[in-house]
Coordinates of C-alpha atoms in Angstrom, one line a residue:
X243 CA -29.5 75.2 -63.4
X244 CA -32.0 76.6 -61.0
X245 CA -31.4 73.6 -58.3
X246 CA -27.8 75.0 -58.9
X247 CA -28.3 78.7 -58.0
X248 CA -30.4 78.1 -55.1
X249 CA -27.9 75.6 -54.1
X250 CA -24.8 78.4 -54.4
X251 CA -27.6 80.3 -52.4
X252 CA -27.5 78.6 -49.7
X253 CA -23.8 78.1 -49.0
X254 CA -23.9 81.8 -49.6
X255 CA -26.0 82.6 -47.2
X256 CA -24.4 80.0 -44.6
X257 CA -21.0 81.9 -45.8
X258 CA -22.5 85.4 -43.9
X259 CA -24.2 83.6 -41.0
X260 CA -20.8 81.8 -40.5
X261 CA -19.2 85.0 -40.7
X262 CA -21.3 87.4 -38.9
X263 CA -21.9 85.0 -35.9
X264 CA -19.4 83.0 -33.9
X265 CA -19.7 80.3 -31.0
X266 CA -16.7 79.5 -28.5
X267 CA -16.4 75.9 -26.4
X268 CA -14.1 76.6 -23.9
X269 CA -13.4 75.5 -20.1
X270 CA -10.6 75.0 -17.1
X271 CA -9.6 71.4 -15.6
X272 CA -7.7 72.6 -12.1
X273 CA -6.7 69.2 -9.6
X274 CA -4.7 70.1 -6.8
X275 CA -3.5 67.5 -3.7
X276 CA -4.5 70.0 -0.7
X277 CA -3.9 69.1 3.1
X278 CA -5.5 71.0 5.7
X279 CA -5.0 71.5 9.4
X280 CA -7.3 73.3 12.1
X281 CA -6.1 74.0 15.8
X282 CA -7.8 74.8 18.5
X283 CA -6.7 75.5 21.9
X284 CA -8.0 76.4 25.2
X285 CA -7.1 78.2 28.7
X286 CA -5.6 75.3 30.4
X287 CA -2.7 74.8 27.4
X288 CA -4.4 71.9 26.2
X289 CA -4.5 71.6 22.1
X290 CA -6.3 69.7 19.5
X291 CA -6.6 69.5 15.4
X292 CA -8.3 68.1 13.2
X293 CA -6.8 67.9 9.2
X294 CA -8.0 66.2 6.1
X295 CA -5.6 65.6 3.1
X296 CA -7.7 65.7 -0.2
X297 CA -7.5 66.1 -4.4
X298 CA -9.1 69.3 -4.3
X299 CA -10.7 70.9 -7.0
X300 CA -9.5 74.8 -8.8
X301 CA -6.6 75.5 -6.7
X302 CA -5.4 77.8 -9.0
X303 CA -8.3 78.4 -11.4
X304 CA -12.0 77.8 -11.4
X305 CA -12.3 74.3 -13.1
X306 CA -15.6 75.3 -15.1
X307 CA -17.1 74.2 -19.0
X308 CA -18.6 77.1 -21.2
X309 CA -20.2 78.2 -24.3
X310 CA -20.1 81.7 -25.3
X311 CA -20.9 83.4 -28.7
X312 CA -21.5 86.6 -30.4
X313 CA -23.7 87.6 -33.4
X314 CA -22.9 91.0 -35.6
X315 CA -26.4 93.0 -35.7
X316 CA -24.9 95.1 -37.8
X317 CA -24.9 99.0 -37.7
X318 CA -21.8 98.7 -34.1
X319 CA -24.5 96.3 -32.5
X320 CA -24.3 93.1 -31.2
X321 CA -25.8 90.4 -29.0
X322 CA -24.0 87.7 -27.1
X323 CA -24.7 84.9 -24.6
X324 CA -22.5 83.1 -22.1
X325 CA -23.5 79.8 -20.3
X326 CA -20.4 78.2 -17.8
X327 CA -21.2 75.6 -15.8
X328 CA -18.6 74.4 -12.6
X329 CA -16.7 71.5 -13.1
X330 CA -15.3 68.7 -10.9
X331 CA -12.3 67.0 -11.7
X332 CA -11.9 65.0 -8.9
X333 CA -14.5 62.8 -8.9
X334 CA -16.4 64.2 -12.1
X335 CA -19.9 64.4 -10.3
X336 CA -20.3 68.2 -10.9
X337 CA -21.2 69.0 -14.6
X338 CA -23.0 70.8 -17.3
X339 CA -26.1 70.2 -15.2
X340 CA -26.5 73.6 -14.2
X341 CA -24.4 77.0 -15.4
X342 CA -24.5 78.9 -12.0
X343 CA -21.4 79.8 -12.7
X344 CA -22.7 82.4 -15.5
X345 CA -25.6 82.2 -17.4
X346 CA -26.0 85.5 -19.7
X347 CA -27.2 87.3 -22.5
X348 CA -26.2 90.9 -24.0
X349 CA -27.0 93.4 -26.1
X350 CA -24.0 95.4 -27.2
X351 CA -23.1 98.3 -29.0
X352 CA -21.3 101.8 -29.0
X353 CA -23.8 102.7 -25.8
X354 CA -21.9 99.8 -24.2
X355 CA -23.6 96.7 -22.5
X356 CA -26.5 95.8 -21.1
X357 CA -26.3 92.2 -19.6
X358 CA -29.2 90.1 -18.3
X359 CA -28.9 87.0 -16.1
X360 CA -26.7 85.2 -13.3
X361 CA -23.4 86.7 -13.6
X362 CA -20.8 88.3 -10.6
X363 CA -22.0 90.8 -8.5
X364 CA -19.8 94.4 -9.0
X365 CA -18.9 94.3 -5.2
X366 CA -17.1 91.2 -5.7
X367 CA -14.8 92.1 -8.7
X368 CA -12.2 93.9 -6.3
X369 CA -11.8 90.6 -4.2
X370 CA -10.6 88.6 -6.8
X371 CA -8.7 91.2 -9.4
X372 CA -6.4 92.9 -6.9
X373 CA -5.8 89.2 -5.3
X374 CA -2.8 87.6 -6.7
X375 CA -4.4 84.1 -5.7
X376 CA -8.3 85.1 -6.5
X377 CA -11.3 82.9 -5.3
X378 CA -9.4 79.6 -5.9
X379 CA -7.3 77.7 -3.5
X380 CA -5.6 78.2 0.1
X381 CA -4.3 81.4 -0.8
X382 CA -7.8 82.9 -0.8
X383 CA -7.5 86.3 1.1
X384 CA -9.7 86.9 4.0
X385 CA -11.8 89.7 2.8
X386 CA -13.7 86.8 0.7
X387 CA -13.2 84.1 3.9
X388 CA -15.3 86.5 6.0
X389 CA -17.7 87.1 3.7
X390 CA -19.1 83.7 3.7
X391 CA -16.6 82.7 0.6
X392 CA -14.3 79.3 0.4
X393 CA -14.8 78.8 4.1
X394 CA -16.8 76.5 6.2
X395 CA -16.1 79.1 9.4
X396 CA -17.3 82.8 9.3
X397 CA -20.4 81.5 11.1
X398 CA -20.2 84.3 13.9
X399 CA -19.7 87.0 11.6
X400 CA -23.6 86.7 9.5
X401 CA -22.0 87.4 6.1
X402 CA -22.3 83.6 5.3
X403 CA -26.3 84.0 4.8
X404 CA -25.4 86.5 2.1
X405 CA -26.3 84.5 -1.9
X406 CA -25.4 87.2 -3.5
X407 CA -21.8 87.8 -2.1
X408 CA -20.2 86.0 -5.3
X409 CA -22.9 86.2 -8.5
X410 CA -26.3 87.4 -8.2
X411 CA -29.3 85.6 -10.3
X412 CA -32.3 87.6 -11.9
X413 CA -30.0 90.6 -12.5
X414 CA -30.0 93.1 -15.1
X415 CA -26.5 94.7 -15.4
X416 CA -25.0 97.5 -17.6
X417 CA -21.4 98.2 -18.6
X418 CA -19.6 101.6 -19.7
X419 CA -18.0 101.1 -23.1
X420 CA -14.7 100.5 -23.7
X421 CA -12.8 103.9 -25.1
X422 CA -13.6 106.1 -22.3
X423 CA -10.0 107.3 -21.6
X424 CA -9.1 104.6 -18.9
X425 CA -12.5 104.5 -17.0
X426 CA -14.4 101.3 -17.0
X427 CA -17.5 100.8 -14.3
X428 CA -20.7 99.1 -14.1
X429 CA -24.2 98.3 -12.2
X430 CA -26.2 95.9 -11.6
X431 CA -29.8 95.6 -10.4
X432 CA -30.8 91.8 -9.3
X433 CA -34.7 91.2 -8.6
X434 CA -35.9 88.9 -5.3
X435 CA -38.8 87.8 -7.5
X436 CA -40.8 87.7 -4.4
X437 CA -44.6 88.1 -4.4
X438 CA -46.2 91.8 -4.0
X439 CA -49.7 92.4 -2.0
X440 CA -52.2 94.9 -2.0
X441 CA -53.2 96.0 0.9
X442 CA -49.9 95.2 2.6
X443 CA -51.8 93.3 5.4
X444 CA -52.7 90.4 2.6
X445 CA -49.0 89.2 3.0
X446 CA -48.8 86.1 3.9
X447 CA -46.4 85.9 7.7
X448 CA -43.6 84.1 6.7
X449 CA -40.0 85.2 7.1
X450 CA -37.5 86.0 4.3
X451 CA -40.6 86.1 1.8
X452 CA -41.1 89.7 0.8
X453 CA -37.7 91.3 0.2
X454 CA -34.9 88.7 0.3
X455 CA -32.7 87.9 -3.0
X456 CA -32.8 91.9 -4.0
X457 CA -28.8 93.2 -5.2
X458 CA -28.0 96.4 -5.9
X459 CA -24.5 97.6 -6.7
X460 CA -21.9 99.8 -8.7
X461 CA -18.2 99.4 -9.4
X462 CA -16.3 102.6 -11.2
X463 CA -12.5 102.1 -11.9
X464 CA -9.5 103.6 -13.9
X465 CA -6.7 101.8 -15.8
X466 CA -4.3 103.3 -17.5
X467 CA -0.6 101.9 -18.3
X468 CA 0.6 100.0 -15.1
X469 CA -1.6 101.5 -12.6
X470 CA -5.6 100.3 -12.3
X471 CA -7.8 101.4 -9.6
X472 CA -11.7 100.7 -8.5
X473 CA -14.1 101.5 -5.8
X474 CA -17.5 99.2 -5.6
X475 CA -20.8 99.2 -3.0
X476 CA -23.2 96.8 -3.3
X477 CA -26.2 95.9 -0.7
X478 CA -28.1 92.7 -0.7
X479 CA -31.2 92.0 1.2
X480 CA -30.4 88.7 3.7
X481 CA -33.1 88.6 5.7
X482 CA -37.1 90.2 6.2
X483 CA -40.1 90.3 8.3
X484 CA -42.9 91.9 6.5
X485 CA -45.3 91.9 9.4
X486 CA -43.1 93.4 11.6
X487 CA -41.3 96.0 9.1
X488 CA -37.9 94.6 9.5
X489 CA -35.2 94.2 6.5
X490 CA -31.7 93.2 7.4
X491 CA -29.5 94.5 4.4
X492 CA -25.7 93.3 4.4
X493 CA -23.8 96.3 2.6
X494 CA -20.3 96.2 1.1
X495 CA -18.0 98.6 0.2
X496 CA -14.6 98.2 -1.3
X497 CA -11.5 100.1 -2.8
X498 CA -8.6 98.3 -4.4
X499 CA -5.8 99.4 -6.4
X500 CA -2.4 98.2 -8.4
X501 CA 0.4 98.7 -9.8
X502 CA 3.1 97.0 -12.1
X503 CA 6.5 98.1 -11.9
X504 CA 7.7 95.6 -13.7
X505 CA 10.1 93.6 -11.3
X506 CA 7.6 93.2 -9.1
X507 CA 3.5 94.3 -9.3
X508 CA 1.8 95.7 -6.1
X509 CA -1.5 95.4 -5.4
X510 CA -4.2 96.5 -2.1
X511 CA -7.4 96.2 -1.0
X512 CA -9.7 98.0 2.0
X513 CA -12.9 96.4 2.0
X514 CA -16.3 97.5 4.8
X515 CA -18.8 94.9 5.0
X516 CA -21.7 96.0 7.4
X517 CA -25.2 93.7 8.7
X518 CA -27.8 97.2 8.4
X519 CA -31.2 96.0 10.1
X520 CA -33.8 98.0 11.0
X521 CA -33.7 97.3 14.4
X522 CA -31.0 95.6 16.1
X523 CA -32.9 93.0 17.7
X524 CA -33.6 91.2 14.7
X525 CA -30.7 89.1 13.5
X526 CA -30.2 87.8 9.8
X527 CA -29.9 84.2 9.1
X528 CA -26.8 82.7 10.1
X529 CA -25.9 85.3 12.5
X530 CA -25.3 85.2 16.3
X531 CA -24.8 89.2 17.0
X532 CA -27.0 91.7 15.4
X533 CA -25.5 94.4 13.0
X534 CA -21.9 92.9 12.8
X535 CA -19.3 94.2 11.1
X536 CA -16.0 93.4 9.6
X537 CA -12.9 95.7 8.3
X538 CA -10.6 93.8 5.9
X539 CA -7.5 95.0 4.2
X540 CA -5.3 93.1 1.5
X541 CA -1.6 93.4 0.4
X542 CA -0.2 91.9 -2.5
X543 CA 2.8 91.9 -4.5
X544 CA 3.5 88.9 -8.0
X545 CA 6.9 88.7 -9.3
X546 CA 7.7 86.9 -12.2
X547 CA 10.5 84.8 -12.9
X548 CA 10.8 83.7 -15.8
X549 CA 8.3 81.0 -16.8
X550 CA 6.7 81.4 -13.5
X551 CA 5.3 83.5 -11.1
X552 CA 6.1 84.0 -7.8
X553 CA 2.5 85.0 -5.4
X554 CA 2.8 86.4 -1.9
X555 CA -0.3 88.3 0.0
X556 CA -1.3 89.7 3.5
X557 CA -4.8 89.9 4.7
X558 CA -6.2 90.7 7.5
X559 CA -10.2 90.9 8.8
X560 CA -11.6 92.5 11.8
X561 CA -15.1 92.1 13.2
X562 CA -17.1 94.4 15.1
X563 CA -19.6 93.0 17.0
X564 CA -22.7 93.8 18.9
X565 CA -21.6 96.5 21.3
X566 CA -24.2 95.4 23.7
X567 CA -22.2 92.2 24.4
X568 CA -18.9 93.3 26.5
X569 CA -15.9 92.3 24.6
X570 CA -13.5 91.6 27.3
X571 CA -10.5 90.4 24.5
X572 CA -11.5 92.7 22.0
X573 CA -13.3 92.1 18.9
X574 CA -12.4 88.6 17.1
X575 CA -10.2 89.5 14.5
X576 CA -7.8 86.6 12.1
X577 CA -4.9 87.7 9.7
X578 CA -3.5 85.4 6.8
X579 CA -0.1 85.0 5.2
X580 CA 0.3 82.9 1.6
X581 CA 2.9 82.2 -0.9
X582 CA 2.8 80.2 -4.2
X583 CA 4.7 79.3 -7.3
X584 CA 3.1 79.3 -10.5
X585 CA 4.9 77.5 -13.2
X586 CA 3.6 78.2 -16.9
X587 CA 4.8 74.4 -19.0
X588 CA 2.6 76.5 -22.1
X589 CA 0.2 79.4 -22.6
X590 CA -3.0 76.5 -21.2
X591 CA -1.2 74.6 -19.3
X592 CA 1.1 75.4 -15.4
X593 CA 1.9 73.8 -12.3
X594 CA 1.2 75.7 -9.3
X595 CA 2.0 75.1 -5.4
X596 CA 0.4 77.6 -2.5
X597 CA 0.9 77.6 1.5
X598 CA -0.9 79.0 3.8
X599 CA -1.7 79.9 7.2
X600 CA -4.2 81.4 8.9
X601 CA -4.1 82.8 12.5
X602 CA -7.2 83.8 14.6
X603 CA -7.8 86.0 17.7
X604 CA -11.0 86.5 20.3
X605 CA -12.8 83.2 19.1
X606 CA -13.1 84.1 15.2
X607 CA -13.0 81.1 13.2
X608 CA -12.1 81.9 9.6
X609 CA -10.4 78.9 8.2
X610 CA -8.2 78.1 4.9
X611 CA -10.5 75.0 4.1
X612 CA -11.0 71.3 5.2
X613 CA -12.3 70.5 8.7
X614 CA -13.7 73.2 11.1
X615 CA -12.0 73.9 14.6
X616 CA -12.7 71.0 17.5
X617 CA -14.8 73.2 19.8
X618 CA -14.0 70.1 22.8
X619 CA -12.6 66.9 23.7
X620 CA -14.5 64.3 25.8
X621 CA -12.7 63.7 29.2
X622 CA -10.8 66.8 28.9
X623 CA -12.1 70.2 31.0
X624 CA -12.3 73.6 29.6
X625 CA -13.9 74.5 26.0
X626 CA -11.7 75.0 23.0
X627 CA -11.1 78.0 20.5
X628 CA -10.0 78.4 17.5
X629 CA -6.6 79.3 17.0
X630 CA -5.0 78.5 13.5
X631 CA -5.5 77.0 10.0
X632 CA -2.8 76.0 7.7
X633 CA -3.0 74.3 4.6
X634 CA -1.2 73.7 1.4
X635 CA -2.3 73.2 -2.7
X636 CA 0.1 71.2 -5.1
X637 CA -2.1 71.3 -8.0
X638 CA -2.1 71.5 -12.1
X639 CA -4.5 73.6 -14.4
X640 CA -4.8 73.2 -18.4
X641 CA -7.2 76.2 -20.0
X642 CA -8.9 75.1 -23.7

């Protein structure tokens, strides 16, 4: 009898563990066939390209595996972790051997959230959610390309050296709590972890070693029926020399907005991304001008039909560069057109197909993906610029 009782125990107390907690596998496969073209061109009419036809990997979605889970504290609290790792499909090499995709754990409760780990950075959120095509695929929109994002160009422009564009590590974020009449926001503090001496003078001369990795950032936003709206800033530290005083910051601001009319839901973007050093002399890693600076806007419009979804959006980026260099064609600047069909066999499951082109003025060299620009050709005078990217994604994704 007693085995019996602490036996019925036991499943009883497994019952409320079972019930109070709860633990979600879930992931994306996304495999796309992509094809890619980059032309260059120069001042005597001569042209050249280079392409590359590949099975690409999240054309559509972010192929990724996860764990999640949530455990009821009782009282309207909470805690909760999140661990997603990226996935490969192509050739299966990338796996659950690291979660740099998000690696999280929360405390929750009517206060909201406080979140600790590697998880997106608020400046980045208005990239992807007012984006019809998001971070994934050729459709990409050029506010992320210049940033550093899905593009092997964007060399010129010193965003690229910027880690903490996408998802910041070491972070502590908090989030406003649901129920607040439409307003959502967040912040998010991320630590460079780097060493601290006293006296200053101790530090040892090394560059990047006293400030770099440090993210600081905010994103506040309304949604209410069809219409959603949200401004974010964030500044990350790229670059430092102690000895010499000198921090090179890279700070973004960003304002996007949509709205769903039903037929058709319209969406925009204006995004400020700025290289702040403290003296422009001192260029951050990756960069060729000091203090650079690039305008983007996005416009966006999905229209569903039926079991799919039509995509179409207009980007465009501008770079201001440093003024002490005479720009005799005006500042480089690239806009983007792209167009896809999004077919939905099930809830998991959808076929999707994107084009894309982009076209670039003044020597920018923002590309869709695939090979870079041919800069010249042996035997033939005169050096090459680039001039266009285009680039297309027949892919399918299934969501468990």
């Amino acid at each position: 009898m007693k085995r019996t009782l602490v036996a019925l125990a036991a499943i009883s107390a497994a019952s409320v563990a079972t019930a109070q907690s709860s633990v979600t596998l879930f992931g994306v496969v996304d495999a796309a066939f992509s094809s890619y073209k980059s032309k260059s061109s120069n001042v005597l009419g001569n042209s050249a390209t280079a392409s590359r036809t590949v099975l690409s990997n999240s054309g559509y979605n972010a192929s990724r595996l996860g764990f999640r889970g949530t455990e009821d504290l009782g009282g309207g609290l909470a805690a909760s972790f999140w661990l997603e790792a990226p996935v490969t499909a192509d050739d299966g090499q990338t796996g659950v051997s690291t979660f740099s995709r998000r690696s999280t754990v929360s405390y929750l409760g009517g206060f909201g959230e406080i979140r600790l780990g590697r998880d997106y950075t608020p400046s980045f959120w208005n990239d992807i959610v007012f984006d019809p095509f998001g971070p994934n695929g050729v459709g990409t929109n050029l506010i992320s390309t210049a940033n550093g994002f899905s593009s092997s160009g964007a060399i010129n422009s010193g965003f690229s050296a910027n880690a903490n564009y996408v998802r910041a590590s070491n972070s502590i974020g908090y989030f406003l709590p649901p129920g607040l009449g439409g307003v959502y926001g967040q912040i998010m503090y991320a630590l460079h972890e780097k060493d601290k001496f006293v006296p200053g003078n101790a530090t040892p001369n090394v560059p990047n070693s006293s400030r770099t990795g440090r993210y600081v950032g905010g994103r506040i936003g309304y949604a209410s029926g069809p219409l959603d709206v949200a401004a974010a800033y964030g500044s990350s530290t790229i670059a430092d020399a102690f000895h010499a005083g000198l921090t090179a910051n890279l700070n973004t601001f960003n304002i996007g907005a949509s709205y769903d009319f039903g037929p058709v839901k319209l969406s925009g973007e204006y995004s400020k991304a700025k290289v702040d050093s403290d003296t422009d002399g001192v260029l951050p890693a990756g960069a060729s001008n000091s203090n650079p600076s690039a305008e983007g806007w996005l416009l966006a419009a999905t229209v569903p039909v039926g079991a799919g979804l039509i995509r179409m959006a207009y980007s465009a980026v501008k770079l201001a560069t440093n003024r002490a260099v005479p720009q005799i064609n005006g500042d480089p600047k690239a806009d983007k057109l792209a167009v896809g069909y999004v077919y939905n066999l099930s809830k998991r499951t959808a076929l999707y197909a994107t084009v894309a082109r982009v076209d670039n003025k003044n020597g920018y060299d923002l590309l869709l993906g695939g090979p870079n620009y041919v800069s010249k050709v042996i035997g033939v005078p005169g050096a090459y610029k680039p001039k266009s990217s285009t680039g297309y994604d027949f892919g399918i994704r299934h969501a468990f």
